[in-house]
Every structure is written in structure tokens, then in C-alpha cells.
C-alpha positions as a Markdown table, in Angstrom:
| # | Residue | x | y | z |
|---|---|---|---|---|
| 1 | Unk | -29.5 | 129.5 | 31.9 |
| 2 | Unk | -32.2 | 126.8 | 31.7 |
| 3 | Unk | -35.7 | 128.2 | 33.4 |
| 4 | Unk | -38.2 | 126.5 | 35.1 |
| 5 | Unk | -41.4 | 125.5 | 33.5 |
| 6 | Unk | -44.4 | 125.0 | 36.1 |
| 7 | Unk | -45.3 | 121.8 | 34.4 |
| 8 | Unk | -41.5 | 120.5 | 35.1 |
| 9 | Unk | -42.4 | 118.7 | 38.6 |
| 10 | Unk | -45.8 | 117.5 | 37.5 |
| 11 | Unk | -44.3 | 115.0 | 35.2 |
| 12 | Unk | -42.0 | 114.3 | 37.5 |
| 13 | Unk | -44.4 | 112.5 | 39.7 |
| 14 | Unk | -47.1 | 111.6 | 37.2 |
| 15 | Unk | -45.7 | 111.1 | 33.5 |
| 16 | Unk | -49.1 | 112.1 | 31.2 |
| 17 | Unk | -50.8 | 110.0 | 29.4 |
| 18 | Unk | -48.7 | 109.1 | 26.3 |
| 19 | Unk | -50.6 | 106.3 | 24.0 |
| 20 | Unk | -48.7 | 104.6 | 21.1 |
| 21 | Unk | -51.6 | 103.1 | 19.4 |
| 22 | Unk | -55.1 | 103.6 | 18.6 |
| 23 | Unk | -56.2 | 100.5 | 20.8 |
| 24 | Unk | -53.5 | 102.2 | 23.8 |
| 25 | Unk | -55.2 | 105.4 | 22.9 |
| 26 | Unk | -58.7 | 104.3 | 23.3 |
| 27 | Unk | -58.5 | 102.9 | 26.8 |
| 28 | Unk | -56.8 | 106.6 | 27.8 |
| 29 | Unk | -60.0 | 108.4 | 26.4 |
| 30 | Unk | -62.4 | 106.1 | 28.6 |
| 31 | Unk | -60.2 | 107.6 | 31.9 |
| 32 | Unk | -60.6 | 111.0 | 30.3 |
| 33 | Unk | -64.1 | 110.9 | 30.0 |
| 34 | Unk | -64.7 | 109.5 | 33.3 |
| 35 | Unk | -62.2 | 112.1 | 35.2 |
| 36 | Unk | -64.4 | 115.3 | 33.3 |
| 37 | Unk | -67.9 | 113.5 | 34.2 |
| 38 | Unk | -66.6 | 113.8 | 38.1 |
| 39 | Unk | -64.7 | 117.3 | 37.8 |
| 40 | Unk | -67.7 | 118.8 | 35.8 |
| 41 | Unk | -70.9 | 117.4 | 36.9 |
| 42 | Unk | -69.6 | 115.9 | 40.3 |
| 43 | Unk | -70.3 | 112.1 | 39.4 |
| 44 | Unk | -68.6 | 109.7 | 42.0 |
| 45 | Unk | -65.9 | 107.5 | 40.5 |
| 46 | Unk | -63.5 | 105.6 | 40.9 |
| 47 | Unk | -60.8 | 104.6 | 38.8 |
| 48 | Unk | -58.2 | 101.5 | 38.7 |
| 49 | Unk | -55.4 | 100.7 | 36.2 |
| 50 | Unk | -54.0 | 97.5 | 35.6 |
| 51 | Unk | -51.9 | 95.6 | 33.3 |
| 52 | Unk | -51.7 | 91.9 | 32.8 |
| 53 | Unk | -53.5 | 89.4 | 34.2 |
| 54 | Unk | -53.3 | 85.8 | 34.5 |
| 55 | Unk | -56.6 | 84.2 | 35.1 |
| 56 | Unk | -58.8 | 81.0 | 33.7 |
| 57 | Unk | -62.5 | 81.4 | 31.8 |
| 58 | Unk | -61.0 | 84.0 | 29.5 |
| 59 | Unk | -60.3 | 82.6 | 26.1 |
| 60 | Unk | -59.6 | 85.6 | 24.3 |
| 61 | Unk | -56.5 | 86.0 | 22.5 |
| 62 | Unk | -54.4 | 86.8 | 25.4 |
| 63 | Unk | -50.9 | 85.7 | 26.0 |
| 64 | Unk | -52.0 | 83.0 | 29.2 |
| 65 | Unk | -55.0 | 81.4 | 27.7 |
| 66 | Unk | -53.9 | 81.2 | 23.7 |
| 67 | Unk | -50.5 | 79.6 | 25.1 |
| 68 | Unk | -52.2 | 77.1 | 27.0 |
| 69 | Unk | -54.9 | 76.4 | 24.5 |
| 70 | Unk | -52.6 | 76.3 | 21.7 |
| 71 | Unk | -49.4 | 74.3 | 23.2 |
| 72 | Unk | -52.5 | 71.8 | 24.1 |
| 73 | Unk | -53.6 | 71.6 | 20.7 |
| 74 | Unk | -49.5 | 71.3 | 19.3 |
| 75 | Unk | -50.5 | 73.9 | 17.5 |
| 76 | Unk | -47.7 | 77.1 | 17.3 |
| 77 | Unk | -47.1 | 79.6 | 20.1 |
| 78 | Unk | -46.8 | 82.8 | 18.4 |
| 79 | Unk | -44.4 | 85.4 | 20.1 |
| 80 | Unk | -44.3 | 89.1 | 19.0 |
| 81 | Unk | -41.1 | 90.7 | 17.5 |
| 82 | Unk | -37.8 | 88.7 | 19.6 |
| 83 | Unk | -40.7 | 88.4 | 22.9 |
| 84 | Unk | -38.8 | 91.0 | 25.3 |
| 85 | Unk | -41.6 | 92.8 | 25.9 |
| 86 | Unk | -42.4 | 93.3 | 29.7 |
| 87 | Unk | -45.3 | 93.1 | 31.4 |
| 88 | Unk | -46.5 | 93.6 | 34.8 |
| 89 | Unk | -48.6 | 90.1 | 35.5 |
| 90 | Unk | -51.2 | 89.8 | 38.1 |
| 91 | Unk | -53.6 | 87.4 | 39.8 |
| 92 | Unk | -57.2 | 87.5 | 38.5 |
| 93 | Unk | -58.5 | 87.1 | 41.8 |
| 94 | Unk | -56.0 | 89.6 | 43.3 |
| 95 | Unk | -57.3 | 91.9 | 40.9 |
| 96 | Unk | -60.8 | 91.6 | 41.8 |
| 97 | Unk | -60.4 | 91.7 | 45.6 |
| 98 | Unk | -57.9 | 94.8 | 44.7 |
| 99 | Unk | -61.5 | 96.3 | 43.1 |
| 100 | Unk | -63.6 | 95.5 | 45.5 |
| 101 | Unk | -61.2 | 97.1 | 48.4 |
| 102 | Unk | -61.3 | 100.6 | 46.1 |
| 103 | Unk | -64.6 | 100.1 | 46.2 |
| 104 | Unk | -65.1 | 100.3 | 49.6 |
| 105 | Unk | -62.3 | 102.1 | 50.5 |
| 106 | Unk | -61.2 | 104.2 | 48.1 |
| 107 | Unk | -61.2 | 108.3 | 47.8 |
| 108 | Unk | -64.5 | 109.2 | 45.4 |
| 109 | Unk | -62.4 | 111.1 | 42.3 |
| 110 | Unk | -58.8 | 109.5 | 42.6 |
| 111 | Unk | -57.2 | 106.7 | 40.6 |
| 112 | Unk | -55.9 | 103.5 | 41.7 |
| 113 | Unk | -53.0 | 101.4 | 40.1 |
| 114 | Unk | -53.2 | 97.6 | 40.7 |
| 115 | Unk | -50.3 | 96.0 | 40.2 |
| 116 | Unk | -48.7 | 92.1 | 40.4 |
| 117 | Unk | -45.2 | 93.4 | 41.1 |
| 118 | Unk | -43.7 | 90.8 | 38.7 |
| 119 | Unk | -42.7 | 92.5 | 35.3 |
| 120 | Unk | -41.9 | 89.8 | 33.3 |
| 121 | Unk | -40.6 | 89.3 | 29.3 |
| 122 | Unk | -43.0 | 88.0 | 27.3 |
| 123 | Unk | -40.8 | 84.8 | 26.3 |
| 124 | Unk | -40.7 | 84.5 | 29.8 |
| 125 | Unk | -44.4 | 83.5 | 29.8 |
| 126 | Unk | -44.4 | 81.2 | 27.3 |
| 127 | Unk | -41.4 | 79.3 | 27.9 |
| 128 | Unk | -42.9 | 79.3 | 31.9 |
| 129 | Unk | -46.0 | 77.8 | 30.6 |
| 130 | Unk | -44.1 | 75.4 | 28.4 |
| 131 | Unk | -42.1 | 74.4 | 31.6 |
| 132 | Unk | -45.2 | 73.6 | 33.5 |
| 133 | Unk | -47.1 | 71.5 | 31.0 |
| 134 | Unk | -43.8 | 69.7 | 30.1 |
| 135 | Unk | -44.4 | 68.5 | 33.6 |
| 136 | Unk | -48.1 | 68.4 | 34.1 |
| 137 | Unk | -49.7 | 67.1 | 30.6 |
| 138 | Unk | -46.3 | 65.6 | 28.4 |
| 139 | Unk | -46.3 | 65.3 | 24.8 |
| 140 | Unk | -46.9 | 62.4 | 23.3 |
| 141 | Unk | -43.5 | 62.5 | 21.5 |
| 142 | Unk | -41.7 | 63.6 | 25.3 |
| 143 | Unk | -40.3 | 66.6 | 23.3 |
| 144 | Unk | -41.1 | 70.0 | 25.3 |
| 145 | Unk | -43.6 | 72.4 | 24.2 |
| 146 | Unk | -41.3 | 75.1 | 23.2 |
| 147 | Unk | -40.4 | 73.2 | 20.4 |
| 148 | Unk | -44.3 | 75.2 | 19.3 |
| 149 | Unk | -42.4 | 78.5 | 19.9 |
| 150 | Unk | -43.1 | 80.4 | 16.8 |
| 151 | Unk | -41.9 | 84.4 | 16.5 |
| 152 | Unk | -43.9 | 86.1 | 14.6 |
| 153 | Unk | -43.8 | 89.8 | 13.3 |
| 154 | Unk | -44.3 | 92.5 | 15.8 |
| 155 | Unk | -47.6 | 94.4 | 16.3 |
| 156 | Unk | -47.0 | 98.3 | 14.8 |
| 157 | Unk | -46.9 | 100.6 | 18.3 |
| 158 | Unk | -46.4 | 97.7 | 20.2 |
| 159 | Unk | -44.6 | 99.1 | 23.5 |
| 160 | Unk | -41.3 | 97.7 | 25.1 |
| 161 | Unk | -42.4 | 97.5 | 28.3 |
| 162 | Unk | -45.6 | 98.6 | 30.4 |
| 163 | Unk | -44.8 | 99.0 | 34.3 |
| 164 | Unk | -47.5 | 100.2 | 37.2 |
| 165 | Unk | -46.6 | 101.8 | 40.2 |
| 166 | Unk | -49.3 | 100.7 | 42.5 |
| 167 | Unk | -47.6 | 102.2 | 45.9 |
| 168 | Unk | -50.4 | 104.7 | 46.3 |
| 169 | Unk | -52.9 | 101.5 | 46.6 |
| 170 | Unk | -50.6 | 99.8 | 49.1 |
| 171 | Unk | -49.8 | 103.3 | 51.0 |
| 172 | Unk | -53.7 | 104.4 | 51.2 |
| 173 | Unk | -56.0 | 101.1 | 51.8 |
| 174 | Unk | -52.9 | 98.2 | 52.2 |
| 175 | Unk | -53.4 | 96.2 | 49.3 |
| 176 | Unk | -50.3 | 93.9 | 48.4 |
| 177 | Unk | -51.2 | 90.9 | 46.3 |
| 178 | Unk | -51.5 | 87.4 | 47.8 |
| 179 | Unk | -50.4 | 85.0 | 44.7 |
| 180 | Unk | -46.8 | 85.5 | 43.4 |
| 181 | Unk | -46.5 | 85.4 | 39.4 |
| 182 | Unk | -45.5 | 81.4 | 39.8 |
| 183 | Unk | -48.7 | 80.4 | 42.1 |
| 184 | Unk | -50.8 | 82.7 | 39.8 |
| 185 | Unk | -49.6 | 81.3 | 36.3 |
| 186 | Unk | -49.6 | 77.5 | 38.0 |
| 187 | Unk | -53.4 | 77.9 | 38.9 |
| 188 | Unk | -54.1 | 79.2 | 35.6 |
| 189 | Unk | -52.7 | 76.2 | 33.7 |
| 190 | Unk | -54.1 | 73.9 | 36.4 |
| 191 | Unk | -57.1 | 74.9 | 35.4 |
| 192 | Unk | -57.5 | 74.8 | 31.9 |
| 193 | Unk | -55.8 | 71.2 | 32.7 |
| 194 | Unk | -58.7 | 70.4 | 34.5 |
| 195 | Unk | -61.3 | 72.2 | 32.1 |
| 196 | Unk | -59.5 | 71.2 | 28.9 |
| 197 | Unk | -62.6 | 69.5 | 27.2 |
| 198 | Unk | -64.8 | 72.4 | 28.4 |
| 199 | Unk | -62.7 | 75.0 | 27.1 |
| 200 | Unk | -61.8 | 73.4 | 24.0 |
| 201 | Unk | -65.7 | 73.1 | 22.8 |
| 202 | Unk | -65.8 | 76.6 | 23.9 |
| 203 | Unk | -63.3 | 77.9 | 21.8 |
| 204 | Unk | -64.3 | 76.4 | 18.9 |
| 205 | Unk | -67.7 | 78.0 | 19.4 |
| 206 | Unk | -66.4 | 81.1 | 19.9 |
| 207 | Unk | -64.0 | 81.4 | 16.7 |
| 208 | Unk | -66.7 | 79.7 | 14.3 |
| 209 | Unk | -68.9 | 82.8 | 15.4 |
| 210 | Unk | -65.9 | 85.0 | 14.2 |
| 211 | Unk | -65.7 | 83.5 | 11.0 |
| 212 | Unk | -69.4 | 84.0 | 10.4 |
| 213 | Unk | -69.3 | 87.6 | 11.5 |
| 214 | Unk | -71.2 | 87.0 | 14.4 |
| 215 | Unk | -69.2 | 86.9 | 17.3 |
């Protein structure tokens, strides 16, 4: 006869921590830390989670602004493994007024999920941007931009899928977000559309300081 294990109904409502990376692993330790800091010395904190986000002045290597930059450029669109890993994608300013309301709002000591409520593949993204600048900025040759699509080999630990359950947020302080993962993504491509040049001499900046060692 199976017996029952305290721990058993724990999990059940909160799975533990389980990193599969170093990188995954170092964002868990920053929580850890923080929780201790408030349960041993009584520091007020708050805590959020939250996955993807689409958003515009980030040129770091992430899958919105590389795409954009990139397909721009006719240069390739690399996609990890066969792309279906999902993602939960959310609004950049969604996120921040989601911040701001935990901020005011929230319970000093807890933990807030923010979620976009639109888990989405990964070839889903790209092909979605591809769509939207097929319409918005053409090729010279009319062709689409997947044509750039490129797979490339997966990143070791990489993670199927990462989901967020974000119903305590909406339960506690009423936070659902405003843009839906097609508004969201279309203001982020609108706007690198608009701040092409910009971005552009900005990148370049950026990964010439990487090559020096300086960035």
C-alpha cells in the first residue's frame, strides 16, 4: 500500500524549482537569495516571474529583436533544434504596468507570476514576424522572409516548453494583460520599422564592442 509523504500535496500546487541549465539555474538562485533575505532578516520584497517578452529598444539576442534585425538585414533567421519550443509571450508595457501594480499592491514576501497568456512555438514567432514584414517592408526580390529561416543546432538543456500560471496575480490585484500576442508582436515590428536606421547604427556599435572585449 502506497503511503503518504507530507511533501506529496506541496508539489501538487507549487512544482519546486527544477533548473536545466546553468543560465536557468542562476536566475533560481537570485529568488532564493531574495526569499532568505525576507524570511531571515525581515527585508520587504517582492517578487515577479515572467517569461517572454515582446518589446522594442532591446537589441540583445532575443528571439523578437534578432528576427527583426536580421530578416531586415536578409541575413539568416536562426531557429533552435526543429523551433517547437513554447513560450509564454507578453507585452513589454503589460509587463511593466504588471510591476508597477505589485508594487503597489502586492503582499510584502509573496511572489507574483506575470504572464501574456499566449504560449506560443518558437517557429511560430518567426514565421509571424516573417508574415508581417512580408506585408509591411517587402523584399526587394517579393520572395517572403522565411525564405532566411535557418535551423540551427539546439542549445544543450534547452527546455521544451516554459508555461506561467499568473492566476494568483489576476485573483489578488486584477491584473489581465491589455495587448494580445498579435497587437504586441505588430507594435514591436512597427517599431523597429520606424527606428530601423537608429537601431541598426546601434547594433553595430554594440557587437563591435563585443568583438573588442568591451561590451
Amino acid at each position: 500500500m502506497a503511503r503518504w509523504h507530507p511533501v506529496t500535496p506541496l508539489l501538487r500546487r507549487k512544482p519546486p524549482f527544477a533548473p536545466n541549465s546553468p543560465y536557468a539555474a542562476s536566475k533560481a538562485a537570485s529568488d532564493h537569495l531574495v526569499r532568505a533575505y525576507h524570511h531571515t532578516y525581515g527585508l520587504p520584497v517582492l517578487t515577479t516571474n515572467c517569461l517572454q517578452q515582446l518589446r522594442a529598444l532591446s537589441l540583445s539576442r532575443e528571439t523578437d529583436p534578432l528576427v527583426i534585425l536580421n530578416a531586415l538585414e536578409e541575413k539568416s533567421l536562426p531557429v533552435y533544434g526543429d523551433g517547437q519550443q513554447i513560450r509564454d509571450w507578453l507585452y513589454v508595457e503589460d509587463h511593466a504596468a504588471a510591476i508597477w501594480l505589485v508594487l503597489r499592491q502586492g503582499r510584502v514576501g509573496e511572489t507574483y507570476n506575470i504572464g501574456g497568456l499566449s504560449e506560443k512555438p518558437n517557429i511560430e514567432i518567426v514565421r509571424t514576424i516573417c508574415a508581417l514584414l512580408d506585408r509591411k517592408s517587402p523584399r526587394s526580390d517579393h520572395q517572403s522572409y522565411a525564405v532566411q529561416i535557418t535551423y540551427v543546432t539546439d542549445r544543450p538543456g534547452h527546455d521544451r516548453r516554459y508555461a506561467i500560471n499568473c492566476t494568483k496575480l489576476q485573483r489578488e490585484l486584477g491584473w489581465n494583460p491589455c495587448e494580445s500576442f498579435s497587437t504586441g508582436l505588430e507594435k514591436t515590428v512597427d517599431w523597429y520599422l520606424t527606428h530601423r536606421e537608429w537601431a541598426a547604427d546601434i547594433t553595430a556599435r554594440k557587437y563591435a564592442r563585443e568583438r573588442l572585449g568591451t561590451g
